[in-house]
XYZ file of C-alpha atoms in Angstrom:
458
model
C 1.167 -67.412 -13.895
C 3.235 -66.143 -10.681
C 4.840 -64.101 -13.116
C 1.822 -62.192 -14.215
C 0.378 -61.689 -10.523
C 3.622 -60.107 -9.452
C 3.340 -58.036 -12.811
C 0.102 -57.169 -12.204
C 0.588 -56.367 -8.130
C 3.540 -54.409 -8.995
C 1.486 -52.359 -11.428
C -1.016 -52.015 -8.834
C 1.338 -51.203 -6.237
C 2.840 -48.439 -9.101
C -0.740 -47.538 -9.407
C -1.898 -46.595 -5.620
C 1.735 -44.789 -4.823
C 1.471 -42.651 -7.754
C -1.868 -42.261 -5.797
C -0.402 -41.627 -3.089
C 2.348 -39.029 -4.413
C -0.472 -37.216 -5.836
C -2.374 -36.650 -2.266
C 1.341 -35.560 -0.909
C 1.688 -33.257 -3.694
C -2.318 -31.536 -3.855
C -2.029 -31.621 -0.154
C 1.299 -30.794 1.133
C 3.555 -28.453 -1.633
C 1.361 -28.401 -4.736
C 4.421 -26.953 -6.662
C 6.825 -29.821 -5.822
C 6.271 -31.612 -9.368
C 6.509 -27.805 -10.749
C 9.698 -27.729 -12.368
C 9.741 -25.483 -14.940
C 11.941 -24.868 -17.252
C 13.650 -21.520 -16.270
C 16.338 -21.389 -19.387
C 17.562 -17.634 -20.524
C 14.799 -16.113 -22.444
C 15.656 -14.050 -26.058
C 14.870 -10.384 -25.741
C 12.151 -11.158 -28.599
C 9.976 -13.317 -26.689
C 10.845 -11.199 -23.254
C 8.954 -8.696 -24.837
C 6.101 -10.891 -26.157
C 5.541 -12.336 -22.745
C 5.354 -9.222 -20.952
C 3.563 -6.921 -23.691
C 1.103 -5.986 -21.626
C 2.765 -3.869 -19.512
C 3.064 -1.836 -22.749
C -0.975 -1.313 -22.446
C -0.499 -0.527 -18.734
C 1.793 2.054 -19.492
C 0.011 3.555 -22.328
C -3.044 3.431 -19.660
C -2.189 4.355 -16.517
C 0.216 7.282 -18.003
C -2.360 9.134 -20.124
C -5.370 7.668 -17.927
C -3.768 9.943 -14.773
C -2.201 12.709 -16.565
C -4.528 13.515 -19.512
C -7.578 11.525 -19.562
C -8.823 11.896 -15.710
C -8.011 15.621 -15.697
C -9.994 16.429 -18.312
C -12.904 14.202 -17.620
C -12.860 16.028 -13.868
C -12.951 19.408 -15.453
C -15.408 17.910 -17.431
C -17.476 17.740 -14.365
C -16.614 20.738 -12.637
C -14.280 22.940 -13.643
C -14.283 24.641 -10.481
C -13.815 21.338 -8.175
C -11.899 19.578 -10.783
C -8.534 18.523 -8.442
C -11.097 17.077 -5.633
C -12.992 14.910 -8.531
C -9.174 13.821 -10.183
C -8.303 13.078 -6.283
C -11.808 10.761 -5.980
C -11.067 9.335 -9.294
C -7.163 7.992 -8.491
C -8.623 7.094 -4.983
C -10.709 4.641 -6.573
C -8.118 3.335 -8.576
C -6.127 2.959 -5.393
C -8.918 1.204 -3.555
C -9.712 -1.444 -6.376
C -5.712 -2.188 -6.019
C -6.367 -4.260 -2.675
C -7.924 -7.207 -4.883
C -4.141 -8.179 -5.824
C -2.909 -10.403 -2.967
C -6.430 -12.162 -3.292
C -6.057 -12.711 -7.224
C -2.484 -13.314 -6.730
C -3.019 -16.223 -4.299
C -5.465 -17.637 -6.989
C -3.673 -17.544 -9.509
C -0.491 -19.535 -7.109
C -2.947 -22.332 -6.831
C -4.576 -22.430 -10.375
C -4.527 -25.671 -12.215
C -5.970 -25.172 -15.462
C -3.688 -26.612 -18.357
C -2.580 -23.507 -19.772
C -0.892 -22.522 -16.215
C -1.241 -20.685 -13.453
C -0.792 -16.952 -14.524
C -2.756 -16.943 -18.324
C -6.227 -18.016 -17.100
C -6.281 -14.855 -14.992
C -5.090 -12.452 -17.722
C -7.520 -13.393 -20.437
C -10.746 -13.181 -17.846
C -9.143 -10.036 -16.649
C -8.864 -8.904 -20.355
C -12.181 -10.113 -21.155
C -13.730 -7.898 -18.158
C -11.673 -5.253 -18.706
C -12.601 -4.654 -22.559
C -16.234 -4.917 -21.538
C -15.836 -2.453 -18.766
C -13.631 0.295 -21.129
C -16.404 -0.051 -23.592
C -18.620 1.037 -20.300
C -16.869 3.688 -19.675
C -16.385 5.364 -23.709
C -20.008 5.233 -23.387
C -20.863 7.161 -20.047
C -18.241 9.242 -21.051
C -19.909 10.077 -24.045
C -23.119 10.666 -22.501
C -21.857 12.281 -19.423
C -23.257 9.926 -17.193
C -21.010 10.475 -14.650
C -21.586 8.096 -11.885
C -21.950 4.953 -14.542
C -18.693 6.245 -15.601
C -17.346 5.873 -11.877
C -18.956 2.602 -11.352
C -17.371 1.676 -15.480
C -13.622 3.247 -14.129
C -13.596 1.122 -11.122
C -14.593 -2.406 -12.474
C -11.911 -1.328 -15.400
C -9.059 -0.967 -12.643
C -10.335 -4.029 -10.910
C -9.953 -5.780 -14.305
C -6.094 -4.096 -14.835
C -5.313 -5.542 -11.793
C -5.999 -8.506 -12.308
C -4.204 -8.925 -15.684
C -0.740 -7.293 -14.011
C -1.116 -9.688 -10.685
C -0.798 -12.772 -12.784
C 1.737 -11.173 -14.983
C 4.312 -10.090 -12.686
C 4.053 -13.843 -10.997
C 5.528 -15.846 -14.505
C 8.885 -13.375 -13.462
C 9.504 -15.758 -10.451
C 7.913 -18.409 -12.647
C 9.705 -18.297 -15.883
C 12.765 -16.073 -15.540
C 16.080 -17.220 -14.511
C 17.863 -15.767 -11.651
C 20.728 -14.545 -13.588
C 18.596 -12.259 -15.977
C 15.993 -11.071 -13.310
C 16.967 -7.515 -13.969
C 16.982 -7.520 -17.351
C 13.313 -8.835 -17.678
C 12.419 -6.388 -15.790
C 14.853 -3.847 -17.288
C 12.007 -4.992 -20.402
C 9.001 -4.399 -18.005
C 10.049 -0.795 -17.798
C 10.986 -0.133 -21.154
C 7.781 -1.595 -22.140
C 5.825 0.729 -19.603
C 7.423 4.007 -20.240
C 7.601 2.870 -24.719
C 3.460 2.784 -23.987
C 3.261 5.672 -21.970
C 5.000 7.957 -24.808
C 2.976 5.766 -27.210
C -0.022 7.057 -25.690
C 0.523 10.591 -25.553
C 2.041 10.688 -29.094
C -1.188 8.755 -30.463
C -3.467 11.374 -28.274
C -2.082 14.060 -29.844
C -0.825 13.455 -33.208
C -3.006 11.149 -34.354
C -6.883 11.136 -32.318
C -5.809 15.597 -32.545
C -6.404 15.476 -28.536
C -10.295 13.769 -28.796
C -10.692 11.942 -24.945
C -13.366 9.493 -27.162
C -10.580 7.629 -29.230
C -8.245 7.595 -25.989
C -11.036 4.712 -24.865
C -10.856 2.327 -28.624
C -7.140 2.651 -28.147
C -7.078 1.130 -24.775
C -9.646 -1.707 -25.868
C -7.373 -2.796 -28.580
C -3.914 -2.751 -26.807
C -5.575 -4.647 -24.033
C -7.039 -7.437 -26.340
C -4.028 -7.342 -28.498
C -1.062 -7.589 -25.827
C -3.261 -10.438 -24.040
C -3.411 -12.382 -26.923
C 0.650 -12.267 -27.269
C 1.162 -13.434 -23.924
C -1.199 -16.249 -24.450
C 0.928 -17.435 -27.385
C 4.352 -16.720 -26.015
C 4.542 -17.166 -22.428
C 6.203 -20.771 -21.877
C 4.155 -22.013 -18.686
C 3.761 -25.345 -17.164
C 0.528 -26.359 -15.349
C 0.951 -27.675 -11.607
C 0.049 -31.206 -10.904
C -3.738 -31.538 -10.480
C -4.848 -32.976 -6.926
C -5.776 -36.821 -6.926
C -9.459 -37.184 -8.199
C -9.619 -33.673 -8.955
C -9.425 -31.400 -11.892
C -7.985 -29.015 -13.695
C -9.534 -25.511 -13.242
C -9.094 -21.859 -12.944
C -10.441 -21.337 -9.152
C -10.020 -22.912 -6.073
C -11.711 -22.390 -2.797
C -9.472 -20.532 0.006
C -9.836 -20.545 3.496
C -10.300 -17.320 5.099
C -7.584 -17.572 7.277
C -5.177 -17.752 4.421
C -7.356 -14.534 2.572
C -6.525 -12.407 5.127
C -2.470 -13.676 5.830
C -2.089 -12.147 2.224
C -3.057 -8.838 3.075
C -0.711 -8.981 6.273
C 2.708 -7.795 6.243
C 5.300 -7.170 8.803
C 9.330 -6.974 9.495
C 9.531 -9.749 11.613
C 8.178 -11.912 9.755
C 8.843 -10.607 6.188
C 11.761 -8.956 6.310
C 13.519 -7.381 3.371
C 10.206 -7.486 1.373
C 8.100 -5.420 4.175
C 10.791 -2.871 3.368
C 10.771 -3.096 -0.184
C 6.747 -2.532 -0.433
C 7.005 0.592 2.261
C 9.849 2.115 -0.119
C 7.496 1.591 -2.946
C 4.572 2.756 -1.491
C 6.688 6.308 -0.758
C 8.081 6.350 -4.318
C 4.413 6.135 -6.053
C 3.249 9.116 -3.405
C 5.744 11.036 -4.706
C 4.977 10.879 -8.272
C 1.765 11.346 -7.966
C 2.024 14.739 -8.011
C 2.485 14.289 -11.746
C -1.422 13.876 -11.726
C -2.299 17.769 -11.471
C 0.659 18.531 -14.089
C -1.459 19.763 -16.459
C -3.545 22.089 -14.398
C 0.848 23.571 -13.399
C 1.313 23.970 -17.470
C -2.112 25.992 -17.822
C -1.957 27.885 -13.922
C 2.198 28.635 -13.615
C 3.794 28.153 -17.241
C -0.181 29.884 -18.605
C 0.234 27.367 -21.774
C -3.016 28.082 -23.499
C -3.318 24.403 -24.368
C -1.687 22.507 -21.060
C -3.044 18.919 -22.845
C -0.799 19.213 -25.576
C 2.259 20.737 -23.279
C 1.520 17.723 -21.262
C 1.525 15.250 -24.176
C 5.001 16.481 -24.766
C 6.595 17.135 -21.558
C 5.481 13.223 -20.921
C 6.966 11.551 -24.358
C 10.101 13.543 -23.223
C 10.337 11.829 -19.539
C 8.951 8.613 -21.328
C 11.680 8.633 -23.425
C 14.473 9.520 -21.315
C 12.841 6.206 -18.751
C 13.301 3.805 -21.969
C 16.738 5.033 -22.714
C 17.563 4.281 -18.693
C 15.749 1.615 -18.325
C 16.968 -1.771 -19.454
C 20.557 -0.671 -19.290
C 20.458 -0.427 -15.632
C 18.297 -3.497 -15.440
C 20.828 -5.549 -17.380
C 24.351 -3.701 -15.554
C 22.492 -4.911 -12.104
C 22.480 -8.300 -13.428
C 26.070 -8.163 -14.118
C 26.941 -6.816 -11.159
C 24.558 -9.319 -9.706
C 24.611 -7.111 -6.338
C 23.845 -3.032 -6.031
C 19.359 -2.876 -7.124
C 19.388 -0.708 -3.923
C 22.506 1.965 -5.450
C 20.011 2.331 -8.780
C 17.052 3.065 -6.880
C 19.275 5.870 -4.181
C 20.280 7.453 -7.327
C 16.516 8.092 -8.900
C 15.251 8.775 -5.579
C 18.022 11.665 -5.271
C 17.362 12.839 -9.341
C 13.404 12.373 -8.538
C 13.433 14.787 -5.776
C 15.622 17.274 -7.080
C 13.696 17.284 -10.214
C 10.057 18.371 -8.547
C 11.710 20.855 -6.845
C 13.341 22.398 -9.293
C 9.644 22.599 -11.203
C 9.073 25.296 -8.735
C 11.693 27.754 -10.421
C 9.996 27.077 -13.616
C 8.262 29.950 -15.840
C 8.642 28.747 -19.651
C 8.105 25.260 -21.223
C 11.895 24.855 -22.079
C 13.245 24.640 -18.453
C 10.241 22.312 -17.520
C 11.095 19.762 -20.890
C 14.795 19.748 -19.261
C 13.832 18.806 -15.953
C 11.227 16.239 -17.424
C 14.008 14.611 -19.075
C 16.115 14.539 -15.737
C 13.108 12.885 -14.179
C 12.533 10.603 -16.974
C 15.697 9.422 -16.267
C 15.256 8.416 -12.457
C 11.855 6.857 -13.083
C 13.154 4.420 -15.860
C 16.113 3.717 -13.117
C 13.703 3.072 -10.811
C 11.306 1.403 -12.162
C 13.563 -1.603 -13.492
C 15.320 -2.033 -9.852
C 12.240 -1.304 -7.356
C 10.187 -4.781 -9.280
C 13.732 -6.815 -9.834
C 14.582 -5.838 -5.677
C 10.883 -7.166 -5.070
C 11.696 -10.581 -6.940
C 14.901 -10.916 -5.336
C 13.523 -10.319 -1.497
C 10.395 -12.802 -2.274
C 9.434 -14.479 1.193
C 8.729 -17.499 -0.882
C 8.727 -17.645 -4.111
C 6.151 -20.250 -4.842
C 3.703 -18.099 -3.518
C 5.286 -14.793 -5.805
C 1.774 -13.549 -7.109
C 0.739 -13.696 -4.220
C 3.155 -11.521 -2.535
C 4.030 -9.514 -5.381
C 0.331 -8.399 -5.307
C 1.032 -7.082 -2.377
C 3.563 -5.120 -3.527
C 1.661 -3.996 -6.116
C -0.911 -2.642 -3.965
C 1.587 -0.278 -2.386
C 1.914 1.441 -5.780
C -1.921 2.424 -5.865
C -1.678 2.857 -2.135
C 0.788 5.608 -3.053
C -0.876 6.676 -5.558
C -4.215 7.378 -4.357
C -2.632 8.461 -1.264
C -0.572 11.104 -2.873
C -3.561 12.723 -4.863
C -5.843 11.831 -1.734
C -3.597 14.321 0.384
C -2.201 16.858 -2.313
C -5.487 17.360 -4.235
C -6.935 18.882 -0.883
C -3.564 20.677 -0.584
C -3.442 22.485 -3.816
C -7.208 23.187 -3.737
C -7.161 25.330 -0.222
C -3.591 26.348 -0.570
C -3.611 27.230 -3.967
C -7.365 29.173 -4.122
C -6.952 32.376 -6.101
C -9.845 34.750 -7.069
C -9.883 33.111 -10.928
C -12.426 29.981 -10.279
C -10.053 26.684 -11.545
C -6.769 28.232 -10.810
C -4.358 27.704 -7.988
C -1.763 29.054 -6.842
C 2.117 28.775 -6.960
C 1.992 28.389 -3.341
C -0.451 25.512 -3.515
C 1.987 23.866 -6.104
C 4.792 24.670 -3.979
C 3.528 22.851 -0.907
C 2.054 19.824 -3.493
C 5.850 19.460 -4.647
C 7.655 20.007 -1.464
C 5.594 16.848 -0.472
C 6.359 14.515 -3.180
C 10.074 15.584 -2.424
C 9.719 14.475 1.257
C 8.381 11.291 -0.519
C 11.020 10.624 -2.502
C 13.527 11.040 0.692
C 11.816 8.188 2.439
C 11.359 6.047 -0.364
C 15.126 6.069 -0.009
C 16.147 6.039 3.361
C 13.327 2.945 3.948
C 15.553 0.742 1.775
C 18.347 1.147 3.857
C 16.826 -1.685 6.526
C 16.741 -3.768 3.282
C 19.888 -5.976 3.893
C 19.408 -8.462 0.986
C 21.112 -6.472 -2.220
């Protein structure tokens, strides 16, 4: 009988402290039972876990350098670089919801993790919404196709906050820059995607540009759901598991807040970042250059190929730097000196430009630098996290500097090109007004590069 009680009481006793463990963990570090396994990942399932930043390539690249030109011209041919500028200012705007989805996704405790929940609502939303917007465009209702473009980008965002959080996650130290070597293969392989299926295949039709980015959207989701590897954080004593959970205000508005002091290397990796996307931005009124300076009769298809020429160049740069970084396992900041310096010398060198065959050169030169860039800026960010159980959270900050820069840039160079530029044909500018809109981005690039030298973690 004694034997029993003291069974039973030290089952009891088990009982309330695993109680008890569970309050410390819900309470005090909610990640402290998260262990995940972080062993090295194949390249195969690399890929399938971060497939959608294939979609995001093929979206953002021929969303801001085909699709939103035309649909401004579309609406006025005359005041078609102010509309593209309201357009990626929107975009840039809707980019300040990724610290707050970030932080929820940190804290999510649904069973299939904390990053997956996020990306299918996001996809969910974001289908709906592109469906939205292939039917305003259609119609030319113009200011439901605003209203459809900005819940879209709010619903992008919130797929590529949750994704860029299972890198911390999921991804061993050791082959941080070759995941995201894969990111930016995956971007710049959908970006070429896109402008080879715009012209080849839908023979330049805006319409089928819309079903294309519906079904990469649904399709790449789905593959993350099935591939990603995540584990759920421990679920608060007497709780449950869920997909939200309230915030205090106080810690809403610490996510939006960044500063040297207190931040360090990271403040100075998001500024950098925020410079680089500035600068090319001025890839957004490309096609209106083909049609106004190089006078290509069809500027869509001269920018469908200038772009799977840079887009190839990126891949083929790419994930070899990513994965020579990781060997090196010092040096992100060296990569991202060297695209800065081939980035600016390549818009300024557009400038001397008069035929299509010096501007496919100097798009390959560029492509180069971007696909450098791209895999060091996000592998620097992961490697200068403040804290990296809180990485969606901060990397959503960081990803808000790339529509900060990229609504910026358009924001101040759309202006630019349109008073500079003016010429006494209604819809074309100007060599003068490009020459001012590249001299910019080339300023951009320069500080992009010189912030990173506070950056002392490399």
């Amino acid at each position: 009988m004694r034997s029993n009680y003291a069974s039973s009481a030290d089952s009891e006793n088990s009982l309330l402290l695993s109680r008890e463990q569970s309050k410390s963990i819900s309470v005090d570090d909610p990640y402290s039972a998260l262990a995940p396994s972080k062993q090295l990942q194949s390249l195969p399932r690399l890929m399938s876990t971060f497939s959608f930043c294939f979609a995001n390539g093929c979206m953002l690249c021929s969303y801001f350098i085909i699709t939103l030109p035309l649909e401004s011209a579309r609406i006025s041919e005359d005041l078609k670089s102010l509309y593209l500028g309201c357009f990626i200012a929107i975009a840039g705007l809707t980019q300040l919801m990724c610290p707050l989805i970030g932080m929820l996704s940190d804290i999510c405790s649904h069973r299939w993790g904390r990053r997956r929940p996020f990306m299918v609502l996001g996809g969910l939303f974001g289908c709906t919404f592109l469906s939205l917007q292939l039917y305003a465009s259609v119609n030319e209702l113009w200011g439901l196709y605003s209203f459809a473009f900005a819940m879209s980008m709010m619903s992008l965002n919130t797929i590529f906050s949750s994704m860029v959080g299972m890198v911390p996650d999921l991804i061993d130290e050791s082959q941080v820059g070759a995941a995201n070597g894969v990111q930016a293969v995956l971007s710049v392989t959908g970006g070429l995607f896109g402008f080879g299926f715009f012209y080849f295949v839908l023979d330049k039709q805006i319409p089928g540009l819309y079903v294309l980015y519906i079904f990469l959207v649904a399709s790449t989701i789905v593959l993350t759901v099935l591939s990603a590897q995540e584990t759920p954080i421990p679920i608060p004593y007497n709780g449950e598991r869920r997909i939200f959970h309230s915030l205090p205000i106080s810690e809403v508005k610490k996510s939006y807040y960044l500063t040297p002091s207190e931040h360090g290397d990271f403040f100075w990796v998001t500024l950098s970042r925020t410079f680089y996307y500035m600068g090319i931005s001025a890839q957004t009124f490309f096609l209106y250059f083909l049609k106004d300076i190089i006078k290509m009769s069809d500027p869509a298809a001269g920018v469908s190929i200038l772009s799977s020429v840079a887009q190839c160049s990126a891949a083929l740069s790419a994930y070899p730097v990513g994965l020579f970084s990781d060997r090196l396992n010092r040096g992100r900041k060296m990569f991202i000196y060297g695209s800065c310096f081939i980035l600016a010398i390549g818009n300024a060198a557009f400038l001397f430009c008069r035929n299509l065959t010096s501007v496919i050169v100097i798009s390959g030169l560029i492509g180069m630098g971007n696909g450098g860039y791209l895999s060091m800026d996000s592998a620097l960010a992961v490697d200068c996290l403040p804290n990296k159980e809180e990485s969606a959270k901060y990397l959503g900050i960081w990803g808000v500097a790339s529509f900060i820069g990229t609504a910026l840039g358009p924001m101040i160079g759309g202006p630019l090109l349109y008073f500079a530029g003016q010429t006494d044909i209604p819809g074309n500018y100007s060599i003068e007004g490009y020459a001012l809109l590249l001299s910019m981005s080339v300023v951009y690039f320069i500080i992009a590069a010189l912030v990173l030298k506070k950056v002392k973690s490399d």
